[in-house]
XYZ file of C-alpha atoms in Angstrom:
715
model
C 13.151 -46.425 24.806
C 11.748 -48.435 21.891
C 11.423 -45.835 19.098
C 9.316 -48.149 16.915
C 6.786 -49.098 19.573
C 3.146 -48.075 18.988
C 3.711 -47.054 15.359
C 1.208 -48.198 12.744
C 2.459 -49.777 9.502
C 2.581 -46.513 7.532
C 4.290 -44.610 10.357
C 6.787 -47.472 10.730
C 7.613 -47.296 7.016
C 8.088 -43.512 7.207
C 10.381 -43.781 10.226
C 12.572 -46.605 8.941
C 12.894 -45.430 5.312
C 15.875 -43.223 6.012
C 17.764 -42.933 2.705
C 16.920 -41.137 -0.512
C 13.886 -39.078 -1.442
C 10.778 -39.858 0.599
C 7.358 -38.197 0.272
C 4.806 -38.810 3.008
C 1.233 -37.791 2.225
C -0.106 -37.404 5.745
C -3.807 -36.729 6.122
C -5.232 -34.589 8.919
C -4.885 -36.262 12.325
C -2.779 -39.140 10.943
C 0.141 -38.648 13.343
C 2.638 -36.892 11.083
C 4.397 -35.187 14.006
C 4.784 -38.603 15.626
C 6.319 -39.962 12.415
C 8.691 -36.986 12.079
C 9.913 -37.031 15.667
C 10.305 -40.806 15.809
C 12.242 -40.750 12.545
C 14.581 -38.116 13.990
C 15.058 -40.189 17.150
C 15.547 -43.341 15.049
C 18.379 -41.692 13.114
C 20.053 -40.595 16.357
C 19.488 -43.622 18.593
C 19.692 -46.469 16.060
C 22.130 -45.104 13.485
C 24.193 -42.814 15.712
C 23.654 -39.759 13.508
C 24.629 -36.541 15.285
C 21.811 -34.038 15.888
C 24.048 -31.408 14.302
C 23.694 -33.276 10.993
C 19.893 -33.385 10.860
C 17.751 -30.486 9.723
C 14.053 -30.646 10.503
C 12.373 -27.541 9.081
C 8.852 -26.337 9.754
C 6.866 -23.082 9.596
C 6.036 -22.029 13.147
C 7.998 -21.854 16.346
C 5.127 -23.615 18.061
C 5.505 -26.658 15.793
C 9.303 -26.596 16.143
C 9.129 -26.388 19.939
C 6.624 -29.258 20.117
C 8.923 -31.429 18.010
C 11.962 -30.488 20.111
C 10.095 -31.431 23.270
C 9.121 -34.835 21.902
C 12.556 -35.573 20.438
C 14.399 -34.623 23.624
C 12.250 -37.030 25.621
C 13.326 -39.837 23.259
C 17.034 -39.108 22.751
C 17.885 -37.530 26.100
C 19.770 -34.675 24.436
C 18.919 -30.990 24.456
C 21.023 -30.259 21.381
C 18.218 -30.014 18.821
C 19.073 -26.651 17.344
C 18.334 -27.695 13.779
C 14.730 -28.499 14.571
C 13.572 -25.042 13.619
C 11.618 -22.830 11.249
C 12.987 -22.021 7.802
C 13.747 -18.500 9.011
C 15.349 -19.854 12.170
C 17.696 -22.029 10.130
C 18.599 -19.113 7.876
C 19.463 -16.990 10.912
C 21.792 -19.779 12.111
C 23.447 -19.947 8.704
C 23.819 -16.170 8.473
C 25.253 -15.830 11.988
C 27.950 -18.271 10.906
C 28.634 -17.161 7.366
C 27.250 -13.727 6.562
C 30.829 -12.431 6.736
C 31.244 -14.133 3.353
C 29.337 -11.218 1.860
C 30.952 -8.569 4.081
C 27.937 -8.112 6.341
C 28.304 -7.944 10.130
C 27.319 -10.987 12.174
C 25.523 -8.865 14.784
C 22.732 -7.973 12.344
C 19.267 -7.287 13.734
C 16.301 -9.456 12.773
C 13.573 -6.938 11.982
C 9.922 -7.672 12.574
C 6.790 -6.222 10.942
C 6.722 -3.192 13.212
C 10.365 -2.392 12.479
C 9.471 -2.466 8.794
C 6.556 -0.125 9.430
C 8.810 2.276 11.358
C 11.310 2.372 8.509
C 8.578 3.044 5.952
C 7.252 5.926 8.072
C 10.764 7.406 8.198
C 11.181 7.102 4.412
C 7.769 8.625 3.727
C 8.442 11.573 6.072
C 11.952 12.166 4.719
C 10.788 12.032 1.101
C 7.466 13.851 1.613
C 5.517 10.915 0.168
C 1.799 10.776 0.968
C 0.542 7.372 2.072
C -2.792 8.005 0.382
C -0.925 8.283 -2.945
C 1.258 5.232 -2.428
C 0.081 3.091 0.475
C 2.272 1.143 2.873
C 0.621 -2.031 1.624
C 1.654 -1.247 -1.954
C 5.180 -0.415 -0.779
C 5.526 -3.659 1.208
C 4.283 -5.693 -1.773
C 6.748 -4.002 -4.144
C 9.699 -4.390 -1.745
C 8.875 -8.063 -1.188
C 8.622 -8.662 -4.932
C 11.957 -6.981 -5.618
C 13.624 -9.067 -2.937
C 12.082 -12.470 -3.599
C 11.811 -12.503 -7.394
C 14.945 -10.682 -8.466
C 17.294 -10.312 -5.456
C 17.372 -6.614 -6.421
C 18.234 -5.598 -2.851
C 21.404 -7.637 -2.455
C 23.873 -5.362 -4.303
C 22.724 -2.430 -2.167
C 22.967 -4.295 1.144
C 26.434 -5.565 0.273
C 27.771 -2.210 -0.924
C 30.357 -1.077 1.629
C 29.887 2.627 0.840
C 26.460 3.455 2.250
C 26.716 6.971 0.807
C 26.303 5.560 -2.713
C 22.968 4.083 -1.677
C 21.941 7.316 0.014
C 22.768 9.372 -3.084
C 20.793 7.071 -5.386
C 17.884 7.117 -2.937
C 17.819 10.895 -2.690
C 18.042 11.383 -6.469
C 15.400 8.804 -7.394
C 12.205 10.298 -8.884
C 10.009 7.206 -9.269
C 7.970 6.800 -6.057
C 8.081 2.985 -5.928
C 11.779 2.900 -6.571
C 12.466 5.744 -4.114
C 10.625 3.984 -1.282
C 12.460 0.760 -2.106
C 15.883 2.437 -1.998
C 14.951 4.438 1.110
C 13.870 1.251 2.861
C 17.183 -0.424 1.977
C 19.117 2.637 3.156
C 17.384 2.749 6.539
C 17.739 -0.987 7.165
C 21.369 -0.849 6.044
C 22.056 1.944 8.574
C 21.091 -0.309 11.479
C 22.229 -3.556 9.806
C 18.719 -4.892 9.987
C 17.414 -7.858 7.988
C 13.728 -8.516 7.470
C 12.222 -11.984 7.043
C 12.608 -11.937 3.260
C 16.280 -11.009 3.640
C 16.911 -14.023 5.865
C 15.843 -16.414 3.112
C 17.282 -14.540 0.130
C 20.684 -13.830 1.709
C 21.021 -17.431 2.891
C 20.218 -18.606 -0.648
C 22.600 -16.038 -2.126
C 25.490 -17.320 0.002
C 24.707 -20.949 -0.852
C 24.371 -20.169 -4.560
C 27.464 -17.953 -4.916
C 29.985 -19.539 -2.546
C 31.119 -23.045 -3.456
C 32.896 -23.305 -0.107
C 29.859 -22.410 2.005
C 27.488 -24.518 -0.091
C 29.729 -27.559 0.267
C 30.075 -26.944 3.996
C 26.319 -26.834 4.639
C 25.514 -29.626 2.205
C 27.999 -31.942 3.883
C 26.766 -30.945 7.340
C 23.066 -31.547 6.598
C 23.184 -35.304 6.062
C 19.435 -35.663 6.542
C 16.900 -32.984 5.660
C 13.289 -33.279 6.808
C 10.514 -30.820 6.023
C 7.182 -30.591 7.818
C 4.030 -29.174 6.137
C 5.679 -29.387 2.729
C 2.471 -28.319 0.992
C 3.117 -24.831 2.435
C 6.640 -24.332 1.062
C 7.311 -21.366 -1.198
C 9.657 -21.521 -4.171
C 12.408 -20.028 -1.977
C 11.858 -22.631 0.761
C 11.912 -25.371 -1.879
C 15.125 -24.043 -3.395
C 16.758 -23.932 0.051
C 16.055 -27.578 0.937
C 17.013 -28.686 -2.592
C 20.440 -27.094 -2.189
C 20.966 -28.374 1.356
C 20.070 -31.965 0.384
C 22.037 -31.797 -2.877
C 25.065 -33.734 -1.629
C 23.678 -36.553 0.501
C 20.337 -36.602 -1.361
C 18.410 -37.548 1.753
C 15.259 -35.432 1.632
C 12.181 -36.467 3.599
C 9.026 -34.395 3.139
C 5.698 -34.622 4.964
C 2.556 -32.831 3.960
C -1.030 -32.958 2.804
C -1.966 -31.430 -0.566
C -5.567 -31.253 0.663
C -4.435 -28.710 3.269
C -2.667 -26.310 0.886
C -4.275 -22.990 1.887
C -1.458 -20.475 1.704
C -1.013 -19.741 -2.005
C -1.414 -16.028 -1.179
C 1.898 -16.169 0.660
C 3.759 -18.177 -1.939
C 2.784 -21.816 -1.330
C 2.407 -23.880 -4.507
C 0.472 -27.158 -4.329
C 2.460 -28.487 -7.279
C 5.622 -28.614 -5.148
C 4.262 -31.624 -3.275
C 2.081 -33.052 -6.069
C 4.992 -33.192 -8.538
C 7.774 -34.010 -6.059
C 8.111 -37.567 -7.400
C 8.399 -36.268 -10.968
C 11.289 -33.979 -9.966
C 13.163 -36.599 -7.924
C 13.850 -40.014 -9.378
C 13.084 -43.071 -7.272
C 10.956 -41.120 -4.792
C 9.223 -43.386 -2.309
C 5.669 -42.211 -1.539
C 3.980 -43.290 1.700
C 0.332 -42.472 2.354
C -0.700 -42.057 5.985
C -4.490 -41.958 6.033
C -5.435 -43.426 9.406
C -7.054 -40.601 11.326
C -6.735 -40.637 15.121
C -8.447 -37.292 15.650
C -11.980 -37.293 14.326
C -15.075 -39.454 14.343
C -16.307 -41.372 11.235
C -19.108 -38.817 10.799
C -16.746 -35.817 10.774
C -14.372 -37.583 8.386
C -17.238 -38.663 6.153
C -18.186 -35.006 5.718
C -14.561 -33.993 5.096
C -13.841 -36.834 2.638
C -16.981 -36.161 0.607
C -16.240 -32.433 0.447
C -12.605 -32.698 -0.659
C -13.366 -35.410 -3.217
C -14.880 -32.641 -5.380
C -11.371 -31.233 -5.968
C -9.557 -32.480 -9.070
C -5.962 -31.348 -8.400
C -5.049 -33.696 -5.543
C -3.627 -37.069 -4.577
C -6.634 -39.272 -3.923
C -6.977 -40.586 -0.396
C -9.784 -41.097 2.098
C -9.099 -40.638 5.780
C -9.890 -43.792 7.754
C -11.277 -43.132 11.263
C -10.002 -44.940 14.317
C -12.484 -43.304 16.704
C -16.115 -44.364 16.925
C -19.237 -42.184 17.276
C -22.697 -41.842 15.811
C -23.236 -38.080 15.742
C -23.774 -36.681 12.270
C -22.368 -33.287 11.303
C -25.084 -30.768 12.152
C -26.133 -28.079 9.670
C -28.343 -25.143 10.680
C -29.772 -22.559 8.296
C -30.902 -19.338 9.986
C -33.028 -16.467 8.693
C -30.701 -13.827 10.166
C -27.165 -13.625 11.503
C -28.615 -12.791 14.917
C -30.619 -16.022 14.929
C -27.545 -17.922 13.731
C -25.558 -16.518 16.670
C -28.343 -17.368 19.113
C -28.472 -20.934 17.811
C -24.724 -21.302 18.399
C -25.193 -20.022 21.956
C -28.004 -22.557 22.545
C -25.848 -25.437 21.279
C -22.946 -24.373 23.495
C -25.210 -24.145 26.550
C -26.448 -27.673 25.836
C -22.862 -28.942 25.536
C -22.032 -27.324 28.872
C -24.973 -29.158 30.499
C -23.404 -32.375 29.187
C -20.155 -31.583 31.010
C -18.204 -30.071 28.106
C -15.723 -27.304 29.021
C -15.552 -23.929 27.242
C -11.956 -24.703 26.275
C -13.185 -27.752 24.314
C -15.054 -25.502 21.879
C -13.839 -23.461 18.907
C -15.773 -21.143 16.600
C -14.194 -20.813 13.155
C -14.944 -18.418 10.310
C -13.550 -17.382 6.923
C -13.167 -13.672 7.705
C -12.899 -11.712 10.958
C -15.999 -9.585 10.360
C -18.198 -12.696 10.534
C -17.471 -12.940 14.264
C -19.299 -9.715 15.193
C -22.775 -11.189 15.756
C -21.316 -14.213 17.557
C -19.316 -11.959 19.880
C -22.375 -9.894 20.694
C -24.356 -13.024 21.528
C -21.520 -14.367 23.702
C -21.291 -11.092 25.608
C -25.051 -10.967 26.145
C -25.057 -14.546 27.444
C -21.894 -14.134 29.531
C -20.011 -16.785 27.574
C -16.228 -16.322 27.958
C -14.248 -16.283 24.732
C -10.875 -15.265 23.339
C -10.652 -13.726 19.902
C -7.537 -14.767 17.994
C -7.131 -11.535 16.098
C -5.940 -8.057 16.793
C -2.542 -7.576 18.346
C -0.561 -10.679 19.064
C 1.569 -10.951 22.164
C 4.983 -10.007 20.791
C 3.528 -7.043 18.933
C 1.936 -5.405 21.959
C 3.360 -2.013 22.797
C 4.780 -2.874 26.203
C 6.397 -6.073 24.882
C 7.935 -4.244 21.938
C 9.242 -1.585 24.319
C 10.791 -4.163 26.652
C 12.443 -6.005 23.749
C 13.729 -2.685 22.385
C 15.404 -1.992 25.732
C 17.128 -5.382 25.439
C 18.137 -4.588 21.858
C 19.636 -1.292 23.043
C 21.934 -3.242 25.337
C 23.153 -5.481 22.513
C 22.842 -3.362 19.356
C 21.870 0.212 20.298
C 20.186 0.405 16.878
C 18.218 3.410 15.673
C 14.874 1.593 15.545
C 15.084 0.577 19.200
C 16.479 3.971 20.211
C 13.596 5.892 18.644
C 11.125 3.557 20.264
C 12.315 3.868 23.881
C 14.133 7.168 24.210
C 10.886 8.741 25.418
C 9.418 5.700 27.152
C 9.078 6.966 29.844
C 9.106 10.669 28.940
C 12.592 12.177 28.912
C 11.849 15.414 27.112
C 13.689 14.328 23.974
C 11.167 15.699 21.496
C 11.072 16.159 17.713
C 13.598 19.008 17.666
C 16.184 17.031 19.653
C 15.524 13.845 17.669
C 15.956 15.753 14.393
C 19.301 17.047 15.652
C 20.413 13.491 16.487
C 19.277 12.148 13.101
C 21.198 14.857 11.231
C 24.300 14.453 13.406
C 24.246 10.662 12.987
C 23.887 11.086 9.228
C 26.721 13.588 9.045
C 29.188 11.525 11.047
C 27.969 8.086 9.952
C 27.061 6.794 13.415
C 24.012 5.564 15.283
C 21.589 7.989 16.942
C 22.549 6.561 20.325
C 26.233 7.286 19.726
C 25.252 10.751 18.499
C 23.477 11.302 21.805
C 26.505 10.098 23.797
C 28.797 12.483 21.922
C 26.405 15.390 22.506
C 25.197 14.514 25.989
C 26.721 17.722 27.453
C 25.302 19.876 24.652
C 22.996 22.608 25.942
C 20.274 21.069 23.812
C 20.083 18.088 26.176
C 20.592 19.932 29.447
C 17.392 19.681 31.458
C 16.378 16.405 29.814
C 16.691 12.906 31.211
C 18.815 11.787 28.284
C 21.938 11.306 30.430
C 20.071 9.025 32.824
C 18.961 6.956 29.836
C 22.535 6.679 28.537
C 23.792 5.730 32.003
C 21.264 2.883 32.245
C 22.089 1.500 28.792
C 25.858 1.802 29.391
C 25.529 0.008 32.696
C 23.868 -3.051 31.174
C 26.053 -3.057 28.093
C 28.877 -3.682 30.570
C 26.980 -6.248 32.658
C 24.872 -8.229 30.191
C 27.354 -11.109 29.796
C 27.544 -11.568 33.572
C 23.801 -11.563 34.278
C 20.894 -13.718 33.183
C 18.531 -12.335 30.526
C 15.674 -12.274 33.042
C 17.750 -10.256 35.515
C 18.809 -7.811 32.805
C 15.203 -7.215 31.745
C 13.907 -6.876 35.309
C 16.630 -4.379 36.224
C 16.306 -2.483 32.938
C 12.564 -1.998 33.360
C 13.157 -0.810 36.921
C 16.197 1.428 36.399
C 14.775 3.033 33.269
C 11.560 3.954 35.068
C 9.477 2.028 32.543
C 7.806 -0.319 35.016
C 7.104 2.573 37.413
C 5.455 4.473 34.560
C 3.118 1.501 34.024
C 2.262 1.357 37.724
C 1.667 5.102 37.935
C -0.667 4.893 34.936
C -2.515 1.937 36.432
C -1.741 -0.244 33.401
C -2.300 -3.575 35.113
C -2.953 -5.526 31.909
C 0.325 -4.267 30.451
C 2.140 -5.178 33.660
C 0.632 -8.663 33.452
C 1.924 -8.951 29.900
C 5.418 -7.920 31.038
C 5.210 -10.555 33.763
C 4.312 -13.106 31.093
C 7.309 -11.963 29.034
C 9.590 -12.530 32.007
C 8.056 -15.983 32.448
C 8.818 -16.798 28.806
C 12.441 -15.730 29.392
C 12.673 -18.051 32.406
C 11.446 -20.860 30.155
C 13.993 -19.946 27.482
C 16.810 -19.909 30.048
C 15.740 -23.271 31.398
C 15.597 -25.071 28.044
C 18.128 -23.377 25.777
C 21.306 -24.907 27.193
C 24.464 -23.402 25.718
C 22.406 -21.099 23.496
C 21.322 -19.142 26.571
C 22.537 -15.719 25.453
C 20.830 -12.378 24.973
C 21.629 -12.528 21.260
C 20.024 -15.965 20.863
C 16.973 -14.874 22.832
C 16.404 -11.758 20.700
C 16.830 -13.841 17.588
C 14.387 -16.405 18.932
C 11.545 -14.008 19.729
C 11.976 -12.068 16.487
C 10.814 -15.204 14.703
C 7.603 -15.722 16.697
C 4.287 -15.756 14.818
C 0.615 -15.317 15.705
C -0.009 -18.832 16.809
C 3.074 -19.126 19.021
C 1.261 -17.847 22.094
C -0.876 -20.430 23.776
C -3.866 -19.500 25.911
C -4.647 -21.859 28.735
C -7.806 -20.193 30.056
C -11.144 -21.968 30.046
C -12.605 -19.929 27.198
C -14.084 -20.574 23.792
C -11.559 -19.992 21.014
C -12.714 -17.799 18.125
C -10.476 -17.598 15.063
C -10.234 -17.709 11.295
C -9.770 -21.083 9.636
C -6.274 -20.017 8.578
C -5.375 -19.410 12.233
C -6.823 -22.802 13.198
C -4.526 -24.730 10.852
C -2.627 -27.340 12.892
C -5.005 -27.103 15.870
C -7.763 -29.445 17.009
C -10.793 -29.134 19.273
C -13.424 -31.611 20.480
C -16.291 -29.386 19.283
C -16.055 -27.080 16.291
C -18.580 -24.549 14.996
C -18.130 -23.128 11.487
C -20.282 -20.020 11.109
C -21.023 -17.731 8.167
C -20.962 -20.662 5.724
C -22.394 -18.604 2.864
C -21.581 -17.917 -0.764
C -19.560 -14.690 -0.905
C -18.125 -15.388 2.544
C -16.973 -19.002 2.409
C -16.031 -19.352 -0.431
C -14.847 -15.768 -0.610
C -16.444 -13.376 -3.083
C -12.913 -12.644 -4.404
C -12.568 -16.056 -6.021
C -12.125 -15.712 -9.779
C -10.547 -18.976 -10.945
C -11.113 -22.702 -10.576
C -7.784 -23.273 -8.839
C -8.708 -20.586 -6.317
C -12.052 -22.316 -5.700
C -10.198 -25.563 -5.067
C -8.087 -23.793 -2.472
C -11.257 -22.456 -0.802
C -12.577 -26.025 -0.698
C -9.294 -27.145 0.882
C -9.752 -24.379 3.448
C -13.217 -25.739 4.270
C -11.666 -29.213 4.520
C -9.148 -27.856 7.042
C -12.045 -26.367 9.026
C -13.960 -29.676 9.040
C -10.933 -31.701 10.152
C -10.246 -29.514 13.191
C -13.201 -31.279 14.906
C -12.537 -34.340 17.050
C -16.005 -35.262 18.322
C -18.680 -33.075 16.713
C -18.912 -30.554 13.897
C -21.561 -27.830 13.671
C -22.035 -25.773 10.480
C -24.290 -22.746 10.152
C -25.231 -19.993 7.742
C -27.751 -17.163 7.625
C -29.870 -15.442 5.015
C -29.536 -11.735 4.295
C -27.255 -9.714 2.031
C -23.482 -9.448 1.763
C -21.570 -6.179 1.867
C -21.787 -5.955 -1.936
C -25.616 -6.289 -1.662
C -25.618 -9.789 -3.154
C -28.103 -12.238 -1.614
C -26.653 -14.653 0.901
C -27.060 -18.232 -0.216
C -25.737 -21.314 1.570
C -22.150 -22.154 0.665
C -21.682 -24.527 -2.278
C -19.617 -26.566 0.176
C -22.855 -27.514 1.939
C -24.083 -29.075 -1.290
C -20.613 -30.585 -1.924
C -20.802 -32.294 1.468
C -24.243 -33.703 0.702
C -27.334 -34.629 2.667
C -26.036 -38.105 3.504
C -23.281 -36.581 5.647
C -25.275 -33.756 7.224
C -28.132 -33.556 9.695
C -30.286 -30.653 8.474
C -31.961 -28.975 11.446
C -33.873 -26.719 9.042
C -34.985 -28.068 5.670
C -34.159 -25.720 2.804
C -37.102 -24.814 0.570
C -36.885 -26.232 -2.957
C -37.112 -22.803 -4.603
C -34.337 -21.480 -2.384
C -32.106 -24.455 -3.242
C -32.740 -23.884 -6.964
C -31.850 -20.203 -6.620
C -28.693 -21.141 -4.726
C -27.597 -23.654 -7.368
C -28.322 -21.160 -10.152
C -26.176 -18.545 -8.380
C -23.335 -21.054 -8.024
C -23.522 -21.999 -11.728
C -23.523 -18.349 -12.793
C -20.505 -17.571 -10.619
C -18.614 -20.526 -12.120
C -19.489 -19.419 -15.654
C -17.693 -16.129 -14.995
C -14.354 -17.830 -14.555
C -14.833 -21.024 -16.532
C -12.544 -19.760 -19.271
C -9.709 -19.106 -16.825
C -8.522 -22.625 -16.184
C -4.973 -21.881 -17.258
C -2.461 -22.312 -14.496
C -0.209 -19.348 -15.186
C 2.580 -19.348 -12.601
C 5.381 -17.056 -11.533
C 8.313 -17.689 -13.884
C 6.187 -18.569 -16.936
C 7.056 -16.968 -20.282
C 3.905 -15.526 -21.874
C 2.933 -13.582 -24.981
C 0.484 -10.649 -25.059
C -1.286 -9.486 -28.233
C -0.059 -5.914 -27.702
C 3.017 -6.042 -25.458
C 4.615 -9.147 -26.929
C 6.806 -11.608 -25.007
C 7.311 -11.282 -21.232
C 7.944 -13.110 -17.969
C 5.480 -13.449 -15.080
C 7.421 -12.116 -12.082
C 4.676 -12.109 -9.458
C 1.034 -12.638 -8.607
C -0.746 -10.069 -6.501
C -2.222 -11.266 -3.210
C -5.653 -12.006 -4.583
C -4.053 -14.103 -7.365
C -6.245 -12.438 -9.991
C -3.560 -10.036 -11.203
C -0.303 -11.052 -12.858
C 2.765 -8.808 -12.716
C 4.618 -9.209 -16.015
C 7.925 -7.751 -17.238
C 7.660 -7.524 -21.019
C 10.821 -7.542 -23.130
C 9.775 -4.416 -25.054
C 8.678 -2.349 -22.040
C 10.909 -0.578 -19.510
C 8.576 -1.243 -16.575
C 6.388 -4.152 -15.559
C 2.606 -4.276 -16.117
C -0.154 -5.501 -13.818
C -2.619 -7.520 -15.914
C -5.918 -9.142 -15.008
C -6.285 -12.915 -15.326
C -8.687 -12.161 -18.215
C -5.895 -10.569 -20.266
C -5.117 -12.135 -23.694
C -2.059 -14.128 -22.601
C -0.579 -17.148 -24.303
C 1.801 -19.345 -22.282
C 5.015 -19.917 -24.284
C 6.890 -22.017 -21.729
C 6.450 -23.060 -18.102
């Protein structure tokens, strides 16, 4: 196969520039995945580089799997294990080398629900009221302690768990107590959450010369997809890994940086050439996705941002349909207009699956949903509970985890699914016994299975099932283990008895996904690898193939494309969000709108509605309508001059409120406060309007508004 065939000039340059530091600025729809996969295949087929020496890191399993599929078709080799997410790579590293920090290799990868379960346990044990200190506050604090200061590592690595327990029990400060309790509970089951995967991998690479050299020498070529989304930790990881061979290839689009709230920093890609001498920058701006009219709207909109690398997307497609803008008097009329447009598209032969409805916030979808239901238009809402977080899926996975790990989290989840009469009293006994003798709850149950307390329960039958498959799991396929487990445990029968057909369908889909895993995973086809694999799944990893309209937030639509896109609720206070308080935040909102525009292949429809927002402010059209301009839009309803003037006045007033806040204070900056003196910015809260600062003179950190009198000493 000719790897270089059908590449344009920019893609060719990206593929064949193999050595040194390379930055590819790849606009929406410019074929960045094609460039990445062909470059990987070029290294393997033309240079003879082993796949075990190439890391290609991305952010979602969906993206990783798509790249693996394409690469395998070009190189004829299934060994593409280092095409993976950042977390997936860290799991691989930790499975190999976590023993360097005296942690067991059979650790459990915890997901969001496991975290929630642990927090509930800590709150109950410590008599902490969630209304006083919410789970959200606890999660934010724990994350901050882990990411910014590695405060958790000494506790996780301490061999004597009783020391941690004692400190946890004696702690008086609520935040600190929850933090220590969380570490204690995860340490008991040797669980690692997503933050741990990154921080522990970094800790090993930073503290062990031997391990760092090993991984640096192994990773001869490092490639990173969606580099505009990398956090400081992600950045640090690829910097270390590429530190020996100095072959680092990054692909991204600064105009699509929309995840600052989860740690992404646009400056990582903008300033990459300043941090790496002799960086070669390649701009891929030929767009194969959208029509000239869609791109004209997108280019005009994003040109209003100042902090960017200038580029205009050049369309390859041809069309003559302007972006349509509709202004409605009410949200109900806006929804009805969308329905009318969809019905017209259907008459033209368009399929439901060709259409997506995007919005800034979930609540905007309500009126659209109602209109769809009334008009019998099928849709799927990409919100709510994702596939791998559904109860029946979590239960099934917990049964599999019991076979491999028999951890407390899984045990508590399934011991009474189906009912086995092991209630609170019996669970409390097991918790206390496990604590006393430093063992798992499952082992505590095995030891006490003949205790009168468990006579008359179905606990022994549960133990017998788990023991059976602990003995057999290496001899049977994962799909067989799951099928037999669900049958022998009585779980599937419980579903049938309860008439839970939808849940049974979901379990069938889970089994299908296991078949797919077994078929494609090669030598990695083990229960351990499978559990590791699904623990890393995200919202967008589940594809829906039904002929339905897709409804989702713009954030969820990132990386997707649809022939026909509707953006609804395009109002001030909604899109851009009413929470915006700084110019850099407004630029990110504009980038988010740009992402929404560039999801459209053939036609783009934008709509808003008059009325009031939840804070009783008047709904005006989004400033992004005016940023896009009349030349790029087909107005179906002309806006009255007075209404436009009122809208522009509102926009100017809102900008005046944060015009003095242009400073780009970042995590890590040293600042000075008129009262508290010198301190270090250790975090930004999710809305980016509050800085968390540890001042030299104060024992505890302070949360300060962006309006606080802060002077930046050094950055």
